[in-house]
Short mmCIF file of C-alpha atoms in Angstrom, two decimals:
data_model
loop_
_atom_site.label_atom_id
_atom_site.label_comp_id
_atom_site.label_asym_id
_atom_site.label_seq_id
_atom_site.Cartn_x
_atom_site.Cartn_y
_atom_site.Cartn_z
CA MET A 1 4.33 -19.95 14.61
CA HIS A 2 4.14 -23.34 12.68
CA PRO A 3 3.04 -26.55 14.35
CA PRO A 4 6.47 -28.34 15.88
CA HIS A 5 7.84 -31.39 13.94
CA HIS A 6 8.37 -33.35 17.16
CA ARG A 7 5.26 -34.93 19.15
CA THR A 8 2.82 -32.11 19.81
CA THR A 9 0.46 -30.20 22.23
CA PRO A 10 0.35 -28.49 24.87
CA ARG A 11 -1.10 -25.89 26.89
CA LEU A 12 -2.12 -25.56 30.43
CA ARG A 13 -4.85 -24.03 31.20
CA THR A 14 -4.97 -20.53 29.54
CA ALA A 15 -7.19 -18.96 28.04
CA PRO A 16 -8.62 -15.22 29.29
CA ARG A 17 -10.69 -17.12 31.11
CA LEU A 18 -8.40 -19.82 32.28
CA ARG A 19 -9.10 -21.49 35.68
CA THR A 20 -6.81 -22.83 38.52
CA VAL A 21 -8.13 -26.59 39.15
CA ARG A 22 -10.17 -25.31 42.09
CA ARG A 23 -11.91 -23.51 40.06
CA LEU A 24 -12.20 -25.57 37.32
CA ARG A 25 -13.60 -28.37 40.22
CA THR A 26 -15.74 -25.93 41.49
CA ALA A 27 -17.28 -24.47 37.95
CA LEU A 28 -18.12 -27.86 36.40
CA ALA A 29 -21.85 -28.72 38.04
CA GLY A 30 -22.69 -32.26 39.14
CA ALA A 31 -25.29 -32.35 36.72
CA ALA A 32 -27.20 -35.16 38.39
CA ALA A 33 -26.92 -33.97 41.42
CA GLY A 34 -27.35 -30.61 40.47
CA LEU A 35 -24.84 -29.19 42.86
CA LEU A 36 -20.68 -28.15 42.48
CA VAL A 37 -18.43 -29.87 42.53
CA VAL A 38 -16.92 -29.88 46.08
CA GLY A 39 -13.30 -27.55 45.56
CA LEU A 40 -9.86 -28.26 46.49
CA ALA A 41 -10.46 -26.24 49.93
CA ALA A 42 -12.22 -28.90 50.77
CA LEU A 43 -9.33 -31.36 50.91
CA PRO A 44 -6.91 -31.39 54.04
CA ALA A 45 -4.68 -28.79 54.84
CA ARG A 46 -1.50 -30.07 56.66
CA ALA A 47 -0.07 -27.18 57.12
CA GLY A 48 -2.71 -26.58 60.24
CA SER A 49 -1.00 -29.58 62.24
CA GLY A 50 2.59 -28.33 61.91
CA THR A 51 4.85 -26.06 63.45
CA PRO A 52 7.19 -23.89 62.93
CA ALA A 53 11.07 -25.21 62.85
CA THR A 54 12.82 -25.99 65.90
CA PRO A 55 14.08 -22.76 67.70
CA GLY A 56 17.34 -22.03 67.46
CA ALA A 57 18.12 -24.69 64.38
CA ARG A 58 17.82 -21.73 61.24
CA THR A 59 16.33 -18.22 61.40
CA PRO A 60 12.96 -18.74 59.97
CA LEU A 61 12.45 -18.05 56.23
CA GLY A 62 10.58 -15.06 55.65
CA THR A 63 11.16 -13.45 58.95
CA ARG A 64 13.51 -10.59 58.27
CA ALA A 65 13.84 -7.63 55.49
CA HIS A 66 15.95 -7.79 52.76
CA THR A 67 17.10 -6.08 49.75
CA THR A 68 18.91 -7.81 46.94
CA GLY A 69 19.76 -5.33 43.60
CA ARG A 70 16.58 -3.68 43.13
CA ALA A 71 14.00 -5.88 44.58
CA HIS A 72 13.10 -5.55 48.75
CA PHE A 73 11.37 -7.77 50.95
CA GLU A 74 9.65 -6.78 53.84
CA PRO A 75 7.92 -9.15 56.40
CA GLY A 76 3.93 -8.50 56.67
CA PRO A 77 0.46 -9.11 57.30
CA CYS A 78 -0.49 -12.30 54.86
CA PRO A 79 -1.80 -11.79 50.86
CA ARG A 80 -5.13 -11.40 50.50
CA THR A 81 -6.95 -15.07 48.51
CA ALA A 82 -9.76 -14.87 46.36
CA ASP A 83 -11.64 -17.79 48.39
CA PRO A 84 -12.37 -17.32 52.10
CA ALA A 85 -9.47 -19.30 53.95
CA PRO A 86 -8.74 -19.37 57.77
CA PRO A 87 -5.27 -18.47 58.88
CA ILE A 88 -2.44 -21.17 58.36
CA GLU A 89 -0.27 -21.57 61.84
CA GLY A 90 2.98 -20.85 61.55
CA ALA A 91 2.54 -18.87 58.68
CA ARG A 92 5.40 -16.17 57.71
CA CYS A 93 4.52 -13.29 55.24
CA GLY A 94 5.01 -10.40 53.73
CA THR A 95 6.20 -8.64 50.05
CA LEU A 96 8.67 -8.33 47.66
CA THR A 97 9.10 -5.47 46.11
CA VAL A 98 10.66 -5.19 42.72
CA PRO A 99 10.76 -2.68 39.27
CA GLU A 100 7.98 -3.36 37.01
CA ASN A 101 9.92 -3.33 33.86
CA ARG A 102 13.77 -3.85 34.49
CA ALA A 103 14.33 -2.66 31.38
CA ARG A 104 13.74 1.28 32.54
CA HIS A 105 15.88 2.50 35.83
CA ASP A 106 13.39 5.07 35.91
CA GLY A 107 10.29 3.39 36.06
CA ARG A 108 8.16 2.46 39.00
CA THR A 109 7.76 -0.71 41.26
CA ILE A 110 5.75 -3.29 42.13
CA THR A 111 4.68 -5.79 45.11
CA LEU A 112 3.83 -9.50 45.40
CA GLY A 113 2.49 -11.19 48.08
CA VAL A 114 4.60 -13.96 49.60
CA GLU A 115 3.03 -16.97 52.17
CA ILE A 116 5.47 -19.24 53.31
CA VAL A 117 3.88 -22.68 55.03
CA PRO A 118 5.90 -23.91 57.42
CA ALA A 119 6.67 -27.98 57.46
CA ALA A 120 4.57 -30.28 59.49
CA THR A 121 7.69 -31.83 60.67
CA PRO A 122 9.77 -30.18 63.26
CA ARG A 123 13.12 -30.40 61.61
CA PRO A 124 12.22 -29.87 57.77
CA ALA A 125 14.60 -29.95 54.85
CA PRO A 126 16.92 -26.95 54.88
CA ASP A 127 15.82 -26.37 50.70
CA PRO A 128 12.14 -25.08 50.84
CA ILE A 129 9.88 -25.70 47.47
CA VAL A 130 8.48 -22.71 46.18
CA TRP A 131 5.21 -23.50 43.80
CA PHE A 132 4.43 -21.68 40.18
CA ALA A 133 1.42 -21.55 39.68
CA GLY A 134 -0.79 -21.77 36.94
CA GLY A 135 -3.63 -20.08 34.69
CA PRO A 136 -1.52 -17.47 32.70
CA GLY A 137 -2.98 -15.59 35.64
CA ASP A 138 -3.88 -17.62 38.24
CA ASP A 139 -2.58 -16.62 41.77
CA ALA A 140 -0.24 -18.22 43.94
CA VAL A 141 -2.01 -17.79 47.15
CA SER A 142 -5.03 -18.91 46.55
CA GLU A 143 -3.54 -22.06 45.54
CA ILE A 144 -2.47 -23.04 48.70
CA GLN A 145 -5.42 -25.58 49.98
CA LEU A 146 -4.22 -27.56 46.05
CA ALA A 147 -0.68 -27.36 47.20
CA LEU A 148 -1.21 -28.77 51.01
CA GLY A 149 -4.17 -31.21 50.21
CA GLY A 150 -0.95 -33.33 48.74
CA GLY A 151 0.97 -32.99 51.55
CA LEU A 152 3.59 -30.78 49.46
CA ASN A 153 4.86 -29.17 52.88
CA SER A 154 5.42 -32.74 54.68
CA ASP A 155 8.84 -32.07 55.53
CA ARG A 156 10.10 -28.80 53.34
CA ASP A 157 8.61 -25.04 53.81
CA VAL A 158 6.52 -24.37 50.84
CA ILE A 159 7.07 -20.90 49.33
CA PHE A 160 4.04 -18.99 47.84
CA MET A 161 4.43 -15.54 45.76
CA SER A 162 1.45 -13.65 43.54
CA GLN A 163 2.80 -13.36 40.18
CA ARG A 164 3.05 -9.82 38.83
CA GLY A 165 -0.42 -8.68 38.23
CA THR A 166 -2.30 -11.61 39.84
CA TYR A 167 -4.90 -11.46 42.47
CA SER A 168 -2.33 -10.77 45.45
CA ALA A 169 -0.15 -8.34 43.89
CA ASP A 170 -0.42 -5.27 43.83
CA PRO A 171 -1.21 -3.78 41.25
CA ALA A 172 -3.45 -6.74 40.25
CA LEU A 173 -4.62 -6.61 36.88
CA THR A 174 -7.60 -8.18 37.20
CA CYS A 175 -10.60 -7.23 34.82
CA PRO A 176 -14.00 -8.15 36.30
CA ASN A 177 -15.92 -7.22 32.90
CA ILE A 178 -14.51 -9.54 30.55
CA ASP A 179 -15.33 -12.44 33.18
CA HIS A 180 -18.61 -10.98 33.32
CA PHE A 181 -18.79 -10.95 30.03
CA ASN A 182 -18.12 -14.58 29.53
CA ALA A 183 -20.57 -14.93 32.03
CA ASP A 184 -23.18 -13.05 30.02
CA ALA A 185 -22.36 -14.57 26.75
CA LEU A 186 -24.13 -18.07 27.38
CA ASP A 187 -27.21 -17.01 25.45
CA LEU A 188 -24.77 -16.16 22.27
CA VAL A 189 -23.53 -18.63 20.09
CA TYR A 190 -20.17 -18.98 20.78
CA GLY A 191 -18.47 -18.89 17.76
CA ALA A 192 -20.30 -16.47 15.89
CA PRO A 193 -18.35 -13.43 15.01
CA SER A 194 -20.79 -10.80 16.28
CA THR A 195 -19.82 -12.57 19.85
CA GLY A 196 -15.86 -12.45 18.94
CA ARG A 197 -16.74 -8.60 18.30
CA LEU A 198 -18.32 -8.16 21.56
CA HIS A 199 -15.38 -9.87 23.38
CA VAL A 200 -12.53 -8.19 22.04
CA ARG A 201 -14.55 -4.87 22.97
CA GLN A 202 -14.45 -6.22 26.55
CA THR A 203 -10.68 -6.94 25.99
CA ARG A 204 -10.01 -3.48 24.78
CA ALA A 205 -11.73 -1.81 27.65
CA CYS A 206 -9.85 -4.09 29.52
CA ARG A 207 -6.50 -3.12 27.68
CA ASP A 208 -7.87 0.58 28.49
CA ALA A 209 -8.30 0.67 31.88
CA LEU A 210 -5.19 -1.03 33.03
CA ALA A 211 -3.33 0.97 30.92
CA GLY A 212 -5.09 4.12 32.22
CA GLY A 213 -4.21 3.19 35.86
CA GLY A 214 -0.08 3.38 35.13
CA ALA A 215 0.24 -0.51 34.40
CA ASP A 216 3.01 -1.27 32.18
CA LEU A 217 1.31 -3.92 30.02
CA ALA A 218 4.47 -5.07 28.30
CA ALA A 219 6.41 -5.78 31.63
CA TYR A 220 3.78 -8.58 31.88
CA ASP A 221 4.90 -11.70 30.55
CA THR A 222 7.22 -14.51 32.25
CA THR A 223 10.31 -13.09 31.39
CA GLU A 224 9.43 -10.31 34.41
CA SER A 225 8.40 -13.42 36.50
CA ALA A 226 10.86 -15.55 36.19
CA ALA A 227 13.50 -12.75 37.17
CA ASP A 228 10.55 -11.57 39.87
CA TYR A 229 11.15 -15.53 41.52
CA ALA A 230 14.54 -15.04 41.24
CA ASP A 231 15.04 -11.82 43.52
CA LEU A 232 12.70 -14.13 45.71
CA ARG A 233 15.22 -16.72 46.33
CA GLU A 234 18.06 -13.70 47.20
CA ALA A 235 15.87 -11.82 49.21
CA LEU A 236 14.83 -14.42 51.25
CA CYS A 237 18.58 -15.72 51.69
CA ILE A 238 17.95 -19.13 50.51
CA GLU A 239 20.41 -20.89 49.02
CA GLN A 240 19.29 -23.77 47.28
CA TRP A 241 15.46 -24.50 46.55
CA ASN A 242 13.26 -26.53 44.70
CA VAL A 243 10.60 -25.74 41.84
CA PHE A 244 7.22 -27.00 41.71
CA GLY A 245 4.86 -25.65 38.70
CA ILE A 246 1.32 -26.70 37.33
CA SER A 247 0.25 -25.87 34.33
CA TYR A 248 1.02 -22.88 33.02
CA GLY A 249 3.41 -22.50 35.49
CA THR A 250 5.51 -25.03 33.88
CA ASP A 251 6.12 -22.98 31.24
CA LEU A 252 7.53 -20.45 33.84
CA ALA A 253 9.43 -23.05 35.52
CA LEU A 254 11.04 -23.84 32.46
CA LEU A 255 11.96 -20.56 31.11
CA TYR A 256 13.00 -19.74 34.93
CA LEU A 257 15.56 -23.10 34.87
CA ARG A 258 17.23 -21.85 31.92
CA GLU A 259 17.32 -18.32 32.92
CA HIS A 260 17.96 -18.59 36.43
CA PRO A 261 19.61 -21.71 37.36
CA GLN A 262 21.14 -20.67 40.25
CA GLY A 263 20.33 -22.38 43.46
CA ILE A 264 17.83 -25.05 42.07
CA ARG A 265 17.96 -28.38 43.70
CA SER A 266 15.33 -29.63 41.78
CA VAL A 267 12.26 -28.86 39.30
CA GLY A 268 8.60 -30.37 39.33
CA ILE A 269 6.52 -29.43 36.51
CA ASP A 270 2.81 -31.09 36.15
CA GLY A 271 0.85 -30.37 33.06
CA VAL A 272 3.49 -29.16 31.55
CA LEU A 273 3.64 -26.97 28.89
CA PRO A 274 7.30 -26.19 27.05
CA PRO A 275 7.92 -22.80 26.28
CA SER A 276 9.15 -23.77 22.52
CA LEU A 277 5.19 -25.23 22.07
CA ALA A 278 3.26 -22.91 23.57
CA SER A 279 0.37 -20.91 21.03
CA GLY A 280 -2.85 -21.80 20.31
CA ALA A 281 -2.53 -23.81 17.33
CA VAL A 282 -0.94 -26.68 19.71
CA THR A 283 -4.25 -26.93 22.01
CA TRP A 284 -5.83 -28.79 19.12
CA THR A 285 -3.66 -31.54 19.60
CA ALA A 286 -3.72 -31.37 23.15
CA ALA A 287 -7.50 -31.82 22.87
CA ARG A 288 -7.59 -34.49 20.41
CA GLU A 289 -5.20 -36.49 22.90
CA GLY A 290 -7.29 -35.85 26.11
CA PHE A 291 -10.61 -36.75 24.59
CA ASP A 292 -8.56 -39.35 23.20
CA GLY A 293 -7.46 -41.19 26.24
CA ILE A 294 -11.38 -40.92 27.39
CA PHE A 295 -12.86 -42.65 24.52
CA ARG A 296 -10.14 -45.82 24.63
CA ALA A 297 -11.00 -45.90 28.47
CA CYS A 298 -14.90 -46.23 27.74
CA ALA A 299 -14.06 -48.67 24.77
CA GLN A 300 -12.29 -50.57 26.86
CA GLN A 301 -14.40 -51.02 29.80
CA SER A 302 -17.07 -53.51 28.46
CA ALA A 303 -20.31 -51.96 30.70
CA CYS A 304 -19.28 -48.77 28.94
CA ASN A 305 -18.58 -49.66 25.39
CA ASP A 306 -21.55 -51.44 25.62
CA ARG A 307 -24.17 -48.40 26.95
CA TYR A 308 -21.99 -45.96 24.44
CA PRO A 309 -20.67 -47.45 21.93
CA ASP A 310 -18.47 -45.29 19.26
CA LEU A 311 -18.73 -42.53 21.30
CA LYS A 312 -15.56 -41.27 19.52
CA ALA A 313 -17.84 -40.58 16.67
CA VAL A 314 -20.79 -39.57 18.26
CA PHE A 315 -19.01 -36.35 19.56
CA GLU A 316 -17.28 -35.83 16.41
CA ARG A 317 -20.93 -35.59 14.47
CA LEU A 318 -22.40 -33.68 17.70
CA VAL A 319 -19.93 -31.19 17.18
CA GLY A 320 -21.09 -30.75 13.41
CA GLU A 321 -24.36 -31.26 14.08
CA LEU A 322 -24.38 -28.38 16.60
CA GLU A 323 -22.39 -26.07 14.79
CA ALA A 324 -24.59 -26.26 11.66
CA ARG A 325 -27.76 -25.68 14.11
CA PRO A 326 -27.21 -24.90 17.58
CA VAL A 327 -29.54 -26.01 20.31
CA THR A 328 -31.03 -23.23 22.93
CA THR A 329 -32.00 -24.84 26.22
CA THR A 330 -32.94 -23.34 29.81
CA VAL A 331 -31.19 -24.36 33.32
CA THR A 332 -30.73 -23.50 36.89
CA VAL A 333 -27.51 -23.28 38.17
CA PRO A 334 -27.01 -23.49 41.99
CA GLY A 335 -26.26 -20.16 43.47
CA HIS A 336 -28.77 -18.38 40.80
CA PRO A 337 -32.33 -19.01 40.86
CA ASP A 338 -33.21 -17.12 37.94
CA PRO A 339 -33.24 -19.37 35.08
CA VAL A 340 -30.51 -19.23 32.58
CA GLU A 341 -30.65 -19.51 28.81
CA VAL A 342 -27.88 -21.44 27.06
CA VAL A 343 -26.80 -21.95 23.85
CA LEU A 344 -24.57 -25.09 23.08
CA ASP A 345 -22.93 -24.73 19.38
CA GLY A 346 -19.98 -26.97 18.32
CA GLY A 347 -17.10 -24.51 19.62
CA VAL A 348 -19.17 -25.02 23.13
CA LEU A 349 -19.10 -28.24 22.92
CA VAL A 350 -15.39 -28.89 22.79
CA ASN A 351 -14.83 -26.16 25.05
CA TRP A 352 -16.89 -28.10 27.44
CA LEU A 353 -14.91 -31.66 27.17
CA THR A 354 -11.62 -29.90 27.27
CA PHE A 355 -12.61 -29.28 31.01
CA ALA A 356 -14.93 -31.98 32.00
CA SER A 357 -12.22 -34.34 31.45
CA HIS A 358 -11.86 -33.19 34.97
CA LEU A 359 -14.99 -35.49 35.66
CA ALA A 360 -13.89 -38.22 33.26
CA ALA A 361 -16.52 -40.68 34.91
CA GLY A 362 -19.33 -38.69 33.51
CA VAL A 363 -18.46 -37.65 30.17
CA PRO A 364 -20.37 -40.77 28.13
CA ARG A 365 -23.41 -40.51 29.67
CA SER A 366 -23.36 -36.94 29.04
CA ILE A 367 -22.47 -36.98 25.72
CA ASP A 368 -25.11 -40.05 25.03
CA GLU A 369 -28.15 -37.71 26.64
CA LEU A 370 -26.73 -34.99 24.04
CA ALA A 371 -27.28 -37.51 21.47
CA HIS A 372 -31.03 -38.35 22.41
CA GLY A 373 -32.00 -35.04 22.30
CA ASN A 374 -31.20 -33.67 26.10
CA PRO A 375 -28.26 -31.19 26.47
CA GLN A 376 -29.58 -30.29 30.31
CA ARG A 377 -26.63 -32.41 32.03
CA ILE A 378 -24.10 -30.30 29.77
CA ALA A 379 -25.39 -26.88 29.55
CA GLU A 380 -25.62 -26.91 33.13
CA GLN A 381 -21.74 -27.41 33.71
CA TRP A 382 -20.57 -25.37 31.16
CA ALA A 383 -23.27 -22.27 32.74
CA GLY A 384 -22.10 -23.36 36.09
CA GLY A 385 -18.67 -22.49 35.07
CA LYS A 386 -19.33 -19.09 33.61
CA LEU A 387 -21.52 -18.30 36.82
CA SER A 388 -19.56 -19.53 39.29
CA PRO A 389 -18.41 -16.81 41.78
CA GLN A 390 -15.25 -17.89 41.52
CA ALA A 391 -15.21 -17.00 37.86
CA VAL A 392 -15.21 -13.53 38.20
CA GLY A 393 -12.33 -11.09 39.66
CA ARG A 394 -9.85 -13.28 40.49
CA LEU A 395 -7.55 -14.13 37.00
CA SER A 396 -5.35 -11.86 36.34
CA HIS A 397 -6.08 -10.82 32.63
CA GLY A 398 -3.18 -8.15 32.40
CA LEU A 399 -0.63 -11.22 32.72
CA ALA A 400 -2.88 -13.55 30.96
CA TYR A 401 -2.83 -11.11 27.45
CA GLY A 402 1.24 -10.43 28.35
CA VAL A 403 1.94 -13.52 27.73
CA PHE A 404 -0.55 -14.20 24.80
CA CYS A 405 0.13 -11.87 23.24
CA ARG A 406 4.32 -11.38 23.75
CA GLU A 407 5.31 -14.58 23.49
CA TRP A 408 2.36 -16.89 21.63
CA THR A 409 0.25 -15.00 19.36
CA PRO A 410 3.99 -13.25 17.47
CA PHE A 411 5.21 -16.45 16.29
CA GLU A 412 2.01 -17.81 15.02
CA SER A 413 -0.90 -17.56 12.17
CA GLU A 414 -4.89 -17.72 12.37
CA GLU A 415 -4.52 -19.68 10.05
CA ASP A 416 -1.99 -21.93 11.70
CA VAL A 417 -4.60 -21.86 14.36
CA ILE A 418 -7.22 -23.83 11.38
CA GLU A 419 -4.46 -26.23 9.95
CA ALA A 420 -3.76 -27.54 13.29
CA GLY A 421 -7.09 -28.40 14.30
CA ARG A 422 -7.30 -29.58 10.67
CA ARG A 423 -5.00 -32.30 11.64
CA ALA A 424 -6.59 -33.40 14.59
CA PHE A 425 -9.94 -33.29 14.21
CA PRO A 426 -10.61 -33.54 10.17
CA SER A 427 -14.60 -33.44 10.43
CA PHE A 428 -14.71 -30.02 12.28
CA PRO A 429 -15.99 -27.05 10.31
CA ASP A 430 -13.62 -24.54 10.15
CA SER A 431 -16.02 -22.27 12.50
CA VAL A 432 -15.17 -24.36 14.89
CA LEU A 433 -11.28 -25.06 14.21
CA ALA A 434 -10.79 -20.89 14.07
CA ASN A 435 -11.45 -20.90 17.64
CA ALA A 436 -8.65 -23.10 19.51
CA PRO A 437 -10.17 -24.45 22.80
CA GLY A 438 -10.33 -22.01 26.08
CA LEU A 439 -8.77 -19.37 23.14
CA ALA A 440 -11.70 -17.82 21.38
CA TRP A 441 -10.62 -14.98 19.66
CA LEU A 442 -7.29 -14.93 21.11
CA HIS A 443 -5.73 -13.18 18.04
CA ALA A 444 -8.08 -10.40 18.12
CA ASP A 445 -7.58 -10.16 21.36
CA CYS A 446 -3.95 -9.56 21.04
CA ARG A 447 -4.73 -7.01 18.44
CA ALA A 448 -6.57 -4.97 20.78
CA TRP A 449 -4.14 -5.50 23.59
CA ASP A 450 -1.18 -4.17 20.94
CA VAL A 451 1.91 -4.99 23.17
CA PRO A 452 5.31 -5.60 21.82
CA ALA A 453 6.32 -9.34 20.88
CA ALA A 454 8.95 -11.06 23.27
CA PRO A 455 12.22 -12.07 22.01
CA SER A 456 12.21 -15.33 19.77
CA SER A 457 14.67 -16.82 21.81
CA VAL A 458 11.32 -16.99 25.06
CA ARG A 459 10.42 -19.69 22.76
CA ASP A 460 13.81 -21.48 23.71
CA VAL A 461 14.29 -25.37 24.28
CA THR A 462 15.26 -25.55 28.06
CA ARG A 463 18.43 -27.64 28.16
CA SER A 464 19.36 -28.47 31.50
CA ASP A 465 20.18 -31.01 33.76
CA ILE A 466 19.45 -30.22 37.07
CA PRO A 467 17.54 -33.30 38.12
CA SER A 468 13.74 -33.12 36.84
CA LEU A 469 10.21 -35.01 37.57
CA VAL A 470 7.77 -34.32 34.63
CA LEU A 471 4.07 -35.02 35.04
CA SER A 472 1.26 -35.46 32.70
CA GLY A 473 -2.03 -37.18 32.72
CA GLY A 474 -3.34 -39.51 30.35
CA PHE A 475 -6.75 -37.89 30.41
CA ASP A 476 -5.19 -33.82 29.87
CA ALA A 477 -7.28 -32.01 26.91
CA GLN A 478 -4.97 -29.04 28.28
CA THR A 479 -1.52 -29.40 28.16
CA ALA A 480 -1.80 -33.28 26.46
CA PRO A 481 0.15 -36.25 27.36
CA SER A 482 2.87 -36.04 24.92
CA SER A 483 4.05 -32.38 25.80
CA GLY A 484 5.88 -34.64 29.35
CA PRO A 485 8.26 -36.60 27.02
CA TYR A 486 8.88 -33.76 24.65
CA ALA A 487 9.73 -31.53 27.76
CA ALA A 488 12.07 -34.46 29.26
CA ARG A 489 14.03 -34.92 26.41
CA THR A 490 15.61 -32.07 26.75
CA LEU A 491 15.96 -32.36 30.58
CA SER A 492 18.79 -35.09 30.71
CA ARG A 493 18.17 -36.08 33.87
CA SER A 494 14.60 -36.03 34.47
CA THR A 495 12.46 -39.02 35.15
CA GLU A 496 9.04 -38.80 32.82
CA VAL A 497 5.76 -40.41 34.29
CA THR A 498 2.39 -40.49 32.50
CA VAL A 499 -0.16 -40.90 35.25
CA PRO A 500 -3.01 -42.80 33.91
CA TYR A 501 -7.04 -41.84 33.86
CA VAL A 502 -6.45 -38.45 35.52
CA ALA A 503 -7.17 -35.00 33.94
CA HIS A 504 -4.62 -32.05 33.44
CA VAL A 505 -2.51 -31.47 36.81
CA VAL A 506 -2.47 -34.80 38.27
CA PHE A 507 -0.97 -33.81 41.34
CA ALA A 508 -4.32 -32.48 41.97
CA ASP A 509 -6.47 -35.67 41.36
CA SER A 510 -3.97 -38.50 42.32
CA PRO A 511 -2.95 -39.97 45.37
CA CYS A 512 -0.21 -41.46 43.53
CA ALA A 513 0.96 -38.08 41.63
CA GLN A 514 1.29 -36.50 45.10
CA SER A 515 3.45 -39.76 46.55
CA ILE A 516 5.24 -39.41 43.74
CA THR A 517 5.62 -35.45 44.06
CA ARG A 518 7.13 -36.19 47.62
CA SER A 519 9.21 -38.94 46.63
CA PHE A 520 11.35 -36.85 44.11
CA PHE A 521 11.87 -34.05 47.00
CA ASP A 522 12.80 -35.99 48.90
CA THR A 523 15.43 -37.99 45.86
CA PRO A 524 15.04 -36.16 43.46
CA THR A 525 17.38 -38.40 41.09
CA ALA A 526 15.25 -41.30 42.43
CA PRO A 527 11.21 -40.54 43.11
CA ASP A 528 9.43 -43.83 43.98
CA THR A 529 6.65 -44.38 41.22
CA GLY A 530 5.97 -48.11 42.66
CA CYS A 531 2.42 -46.50 43.12
CA LEU A 532 1.85 -46.40 38.98
CA ALA A 533 1.10 -50.16 38.90
CA GLY A 534 -1.92 -50.31 40.71
CA LEU A 535 -4.35 -47.46 38.69
CA GLN A 536 -7.36 -48.79 37.89
CA PRO A 537 -9.86 -46.41 34.85
CA PRO A 538 -12.60 -44.65 36.74
CA GLU A 539 -16.11 -46.38 36.33
CA PHE A 540 -17.63 -44.99 34.31
CA GLU A 541 -21.60 -44.04 34.89
CA ILE A 542 -24.24 -45.97 33.17
CA ALA A 543 -27.37 -44.42 32.56
CA PRO A 544 -30.70 -46.81 33.65
#
């Protein structure tokens, strides 16, 4: 796909090893303290103090079995979660059974885990919120604390359903061999062709295992997932609901809005990835915008600018130097008693900053230390992300590659990726530009995955007059601040908000974004955005 002429960039938190915000924050170690960053599980969950709807006021969602068309909802135990979590008081659970491939009337069925968290008020609004997880390949049920930490269930039930192939679905198309390879490859040169060949070998092994187990890999994509949610609404007998999608979940939400608009009261999207832009190539502009947001904020803060002048130029110089002469260092990662050898090249530095944008206050100091011969902070964070237990066995590579290889790579070339990178970062070597941030070796992986391209209509622009909230973060290096306005231009009743000084998925980190989101679902055509006026940039760490 050739880059779009309008604005630029997006993407979600993607790539075969893409993480939910919880994984991102726990993965990036706080190098100075030598500890993992506190994960989103530490955020307060409001559902625990809530109560179900008043008896007799209505039939609580998820308490009755129901069949609609070829889909069936069955109440039952709550789905498993990727992280240990106490039961949520009043939660109602079950499974939705749907066709694996709706084009095949004689094909097998799959089951998707469903958990309905009650509103914190005894008299909730009648229209619940359904949560669309990121990834592609993240598990919605494992993102419950992220949603509830922001009070999303303050006055509405919130519905979480595992997207097909994800951790709490059956089958779960996870391939821990890829996650283990990513950890084992810390001592390899990231951008070396030999590393790419090893990565593709693991991808092919994953594909062979899943296909050998009976999975129809071409049925794991955004179109089928959108149909699953349309079936869920009918199976739960919901007349009208609201949608909230994060990261890749915004791609899914926009396609769902286009293909299944019935019964949608409002749509919120955060960390926006429009289907018409989704590709490896556009991630380069996302990185450019997110990085520049951090560099500008430092330059505008006198203490940061005085201590770390020309931060942008220093970073770009280091990318070229490390690509020409990678640095090897040894670090200790919490939870791993043995020292870990880490190789830092230009590609690693770019990928590190993409995700370190969530810890922006420490970025200038980390870059400065690297420039002065100390790579420890960056190496510890990079290794911590790969070696974290939360990085292994929870992502659905089957769904991730289904989306990438059916909906992304058929509509772009490898040359498109390099050219997009060159426009965004003219000084970077081609060996760095060949691998888009977070998506190394994607085209080669997709050749190994070997699924047919989706119809080109999957990339159509979504046009709608359903009230929409479009949220972006000023430091978002994964889907880019500009992707929000791009999506909003064809959503005629949208409120478009860029929350400054926040990285990808602002709902996870910004109390202001959480307040705006809750306000939106209360009054979709007039959310309260007044909190934006008081936001301040982070106080960047200043080394002694």
